[in-house]
Tab-separated table of C-alpha atoms in Angstrom:
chain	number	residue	atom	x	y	z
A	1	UNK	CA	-8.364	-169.245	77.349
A	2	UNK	CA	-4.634	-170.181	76.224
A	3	UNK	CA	-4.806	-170.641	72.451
A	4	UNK	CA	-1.354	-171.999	72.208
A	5	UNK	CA	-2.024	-175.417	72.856
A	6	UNK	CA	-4.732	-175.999	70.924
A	7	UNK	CA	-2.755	-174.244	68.245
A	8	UNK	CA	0.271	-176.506	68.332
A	9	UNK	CA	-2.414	-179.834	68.530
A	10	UNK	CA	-3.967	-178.428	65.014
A	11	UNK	CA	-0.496	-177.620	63.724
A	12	UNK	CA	0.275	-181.072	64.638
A	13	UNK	CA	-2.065	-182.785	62.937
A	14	UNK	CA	-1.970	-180.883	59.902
A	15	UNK	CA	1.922	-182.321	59.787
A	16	UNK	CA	0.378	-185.917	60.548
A	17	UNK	CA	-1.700	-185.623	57.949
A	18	UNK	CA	1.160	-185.445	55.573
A	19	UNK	CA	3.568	-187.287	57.218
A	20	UNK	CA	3.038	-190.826	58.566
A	21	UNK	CA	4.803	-190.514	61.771
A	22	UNK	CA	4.156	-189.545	65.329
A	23	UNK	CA	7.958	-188.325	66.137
A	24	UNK	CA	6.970	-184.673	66.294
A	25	UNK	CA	5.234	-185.289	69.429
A	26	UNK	CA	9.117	-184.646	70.949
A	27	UNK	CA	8.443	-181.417	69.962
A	28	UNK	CA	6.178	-180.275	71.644
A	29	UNK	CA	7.213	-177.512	73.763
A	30	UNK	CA	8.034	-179.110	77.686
A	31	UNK	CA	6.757	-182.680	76.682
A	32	UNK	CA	9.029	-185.338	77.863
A	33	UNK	CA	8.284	-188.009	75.069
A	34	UNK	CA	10.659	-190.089	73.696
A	35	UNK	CA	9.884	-192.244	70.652
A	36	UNK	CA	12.215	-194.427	69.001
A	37	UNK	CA	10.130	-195.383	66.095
A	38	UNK	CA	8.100	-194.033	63.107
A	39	UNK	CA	4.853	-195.250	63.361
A	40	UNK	CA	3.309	-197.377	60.514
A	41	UNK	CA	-0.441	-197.595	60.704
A	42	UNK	CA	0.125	-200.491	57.641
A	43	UNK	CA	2.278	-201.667	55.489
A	44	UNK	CA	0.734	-199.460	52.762
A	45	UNK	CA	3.236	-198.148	49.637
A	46	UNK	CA	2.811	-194.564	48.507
A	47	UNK	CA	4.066	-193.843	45.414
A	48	UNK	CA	6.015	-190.709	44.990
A	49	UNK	CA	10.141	-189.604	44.379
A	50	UNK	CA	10.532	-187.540	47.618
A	51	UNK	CA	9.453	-188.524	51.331
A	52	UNK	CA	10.534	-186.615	54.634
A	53	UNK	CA	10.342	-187.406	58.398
A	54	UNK	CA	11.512	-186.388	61.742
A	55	UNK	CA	13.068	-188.813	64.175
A	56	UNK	CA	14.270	-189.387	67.715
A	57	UNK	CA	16.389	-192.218	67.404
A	58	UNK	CA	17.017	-194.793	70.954
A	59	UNK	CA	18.257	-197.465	69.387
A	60	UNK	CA	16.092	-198.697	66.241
A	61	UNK	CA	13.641	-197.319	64.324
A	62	UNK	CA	11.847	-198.430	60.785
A	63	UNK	CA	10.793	-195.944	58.321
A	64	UNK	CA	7.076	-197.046	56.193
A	65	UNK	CA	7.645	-198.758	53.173
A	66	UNK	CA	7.611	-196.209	50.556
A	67	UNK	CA	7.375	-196.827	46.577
A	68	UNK	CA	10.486	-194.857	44.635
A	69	UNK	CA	10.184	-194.252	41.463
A	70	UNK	CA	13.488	-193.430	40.123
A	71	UNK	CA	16.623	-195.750	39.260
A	72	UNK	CA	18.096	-194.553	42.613
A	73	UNK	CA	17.566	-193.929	45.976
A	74	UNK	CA	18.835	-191.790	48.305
A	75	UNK	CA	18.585	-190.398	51.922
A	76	UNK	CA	19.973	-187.410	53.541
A	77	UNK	CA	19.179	-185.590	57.290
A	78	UNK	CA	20.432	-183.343	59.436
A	79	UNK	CA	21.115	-185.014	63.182
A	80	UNK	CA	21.948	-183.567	66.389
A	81	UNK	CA	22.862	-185.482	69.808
A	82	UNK	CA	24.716	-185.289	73.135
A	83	UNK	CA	27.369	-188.077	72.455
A	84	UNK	CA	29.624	-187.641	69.571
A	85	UNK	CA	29.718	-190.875	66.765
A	86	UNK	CA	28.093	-192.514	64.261
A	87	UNK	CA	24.563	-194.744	63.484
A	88	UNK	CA	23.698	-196.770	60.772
A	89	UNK	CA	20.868	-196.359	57.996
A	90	UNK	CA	20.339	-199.530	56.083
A	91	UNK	CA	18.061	-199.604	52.473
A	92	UNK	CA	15.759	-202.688	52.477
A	93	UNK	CA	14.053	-203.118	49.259
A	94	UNK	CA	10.334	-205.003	49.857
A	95	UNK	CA	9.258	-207.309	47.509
A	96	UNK	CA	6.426	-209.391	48.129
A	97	UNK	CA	6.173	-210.093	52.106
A	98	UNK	CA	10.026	-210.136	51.639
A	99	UNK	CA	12.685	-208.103	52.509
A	100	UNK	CA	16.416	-207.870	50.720
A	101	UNK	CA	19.161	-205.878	52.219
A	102	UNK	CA	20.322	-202.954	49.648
A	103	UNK	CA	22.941	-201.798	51.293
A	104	UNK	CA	24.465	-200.015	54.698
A	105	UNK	CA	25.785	-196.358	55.398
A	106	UNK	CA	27.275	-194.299	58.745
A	107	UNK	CA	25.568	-191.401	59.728
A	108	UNK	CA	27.597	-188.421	61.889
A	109	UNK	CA	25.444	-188.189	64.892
A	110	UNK	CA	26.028	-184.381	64.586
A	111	UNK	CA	25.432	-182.471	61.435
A	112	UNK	CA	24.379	-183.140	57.539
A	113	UNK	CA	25.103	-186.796	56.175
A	114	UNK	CA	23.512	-188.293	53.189
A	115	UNK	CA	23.938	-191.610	51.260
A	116	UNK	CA	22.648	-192.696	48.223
A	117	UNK	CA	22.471	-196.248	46.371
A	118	UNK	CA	22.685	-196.282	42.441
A	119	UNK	CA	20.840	-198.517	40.094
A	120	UNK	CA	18.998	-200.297	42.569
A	121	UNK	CA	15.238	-200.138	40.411
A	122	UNK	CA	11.575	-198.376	40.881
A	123	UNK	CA	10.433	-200.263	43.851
A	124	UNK	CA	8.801	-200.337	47.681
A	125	UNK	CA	12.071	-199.531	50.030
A	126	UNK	CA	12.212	-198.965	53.390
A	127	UNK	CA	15.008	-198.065	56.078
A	128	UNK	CA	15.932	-199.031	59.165
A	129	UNK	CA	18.044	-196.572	61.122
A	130	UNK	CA	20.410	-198.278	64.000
A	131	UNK	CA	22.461	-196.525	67.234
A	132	UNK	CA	24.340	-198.488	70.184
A	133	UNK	CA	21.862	-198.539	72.974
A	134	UNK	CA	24.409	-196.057	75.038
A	135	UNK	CA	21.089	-194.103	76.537
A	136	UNK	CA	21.763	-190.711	74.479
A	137	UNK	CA	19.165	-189.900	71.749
A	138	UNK	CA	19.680	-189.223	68.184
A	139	UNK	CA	17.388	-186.258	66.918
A	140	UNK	CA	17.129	-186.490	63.244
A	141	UNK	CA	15.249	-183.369	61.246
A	142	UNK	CA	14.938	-182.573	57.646
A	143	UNK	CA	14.861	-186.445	56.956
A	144	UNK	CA	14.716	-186.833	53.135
A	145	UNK	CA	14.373	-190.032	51.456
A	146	UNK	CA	14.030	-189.589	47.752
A	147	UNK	CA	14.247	-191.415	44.467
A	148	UNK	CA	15.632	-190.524	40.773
């Protein structure tokens, strides 16, 4: 019997577990998956300061609404792709069934970029991440969305 697969399904959902998100199906070794979204199983606001992710971005994709704790907010990943350029990662602070726009920043498509908003308050934020729809993906690791 091969062990491996059952051993990257448990490894899998040991990450789920801590991790709302169902991107690092992509992973899997020869799967041909694409996801373009996190997946939200509610609208439900954990309260913490630090929150990571993976992410194969197609053209828009929606991180859970998170509580932050700290004055500030931040976000930071590492991203890789076949087409050189930029995406945009908007803050949208959530505040009772509605959303306000924090504020916008580019993202290299290749490499380490991270963007952080000051003074902005404790509070449930989410972001929404944003590509032209030019049929290359956007793999996104080491997502880290954090508060201070």
């Amino acid at each position: 019997m091969n062990k491996k697969p059952v051993c990257v399904l448990l490894a899998m959902m040991l990450l789920l577990s801590f991790a709302p998100i169902d991107v690092l199906a992509a992973e899997l070794p020869e799967a041909e998956v694409e996801i373009s979204h996190f997946a939200t199983a509610a609208t439900t606001s954990y309260e913490r300061s630090w929150y990571g992710a993976s992410l194969a971005l197609s053209r828009t994709s929606y991180t859970p609404t998170h509580y932050y704790d700290g004055n500030n907010v931040g976000i930071e990943m590492s991203c890789s792709s076949e087409k050189e350029g930029s995406f945009t990662v908007t803050l949208w602070r959530s505040v009772t069934g509605n959303s306000e726009r924090v504020g916008s920043a580019m993202f290299d498509r290749n490499g380490f970029t991270k963007a952080t908003w000051s003074n902005v308050g404790p509070g449930s934020y989410y972001f929404i991440f944003t590509k032209a729809s030019d049929g290359a993906l956007v793999y996104c690791r080491d997502i880290g969305m954090y508060s201070w």
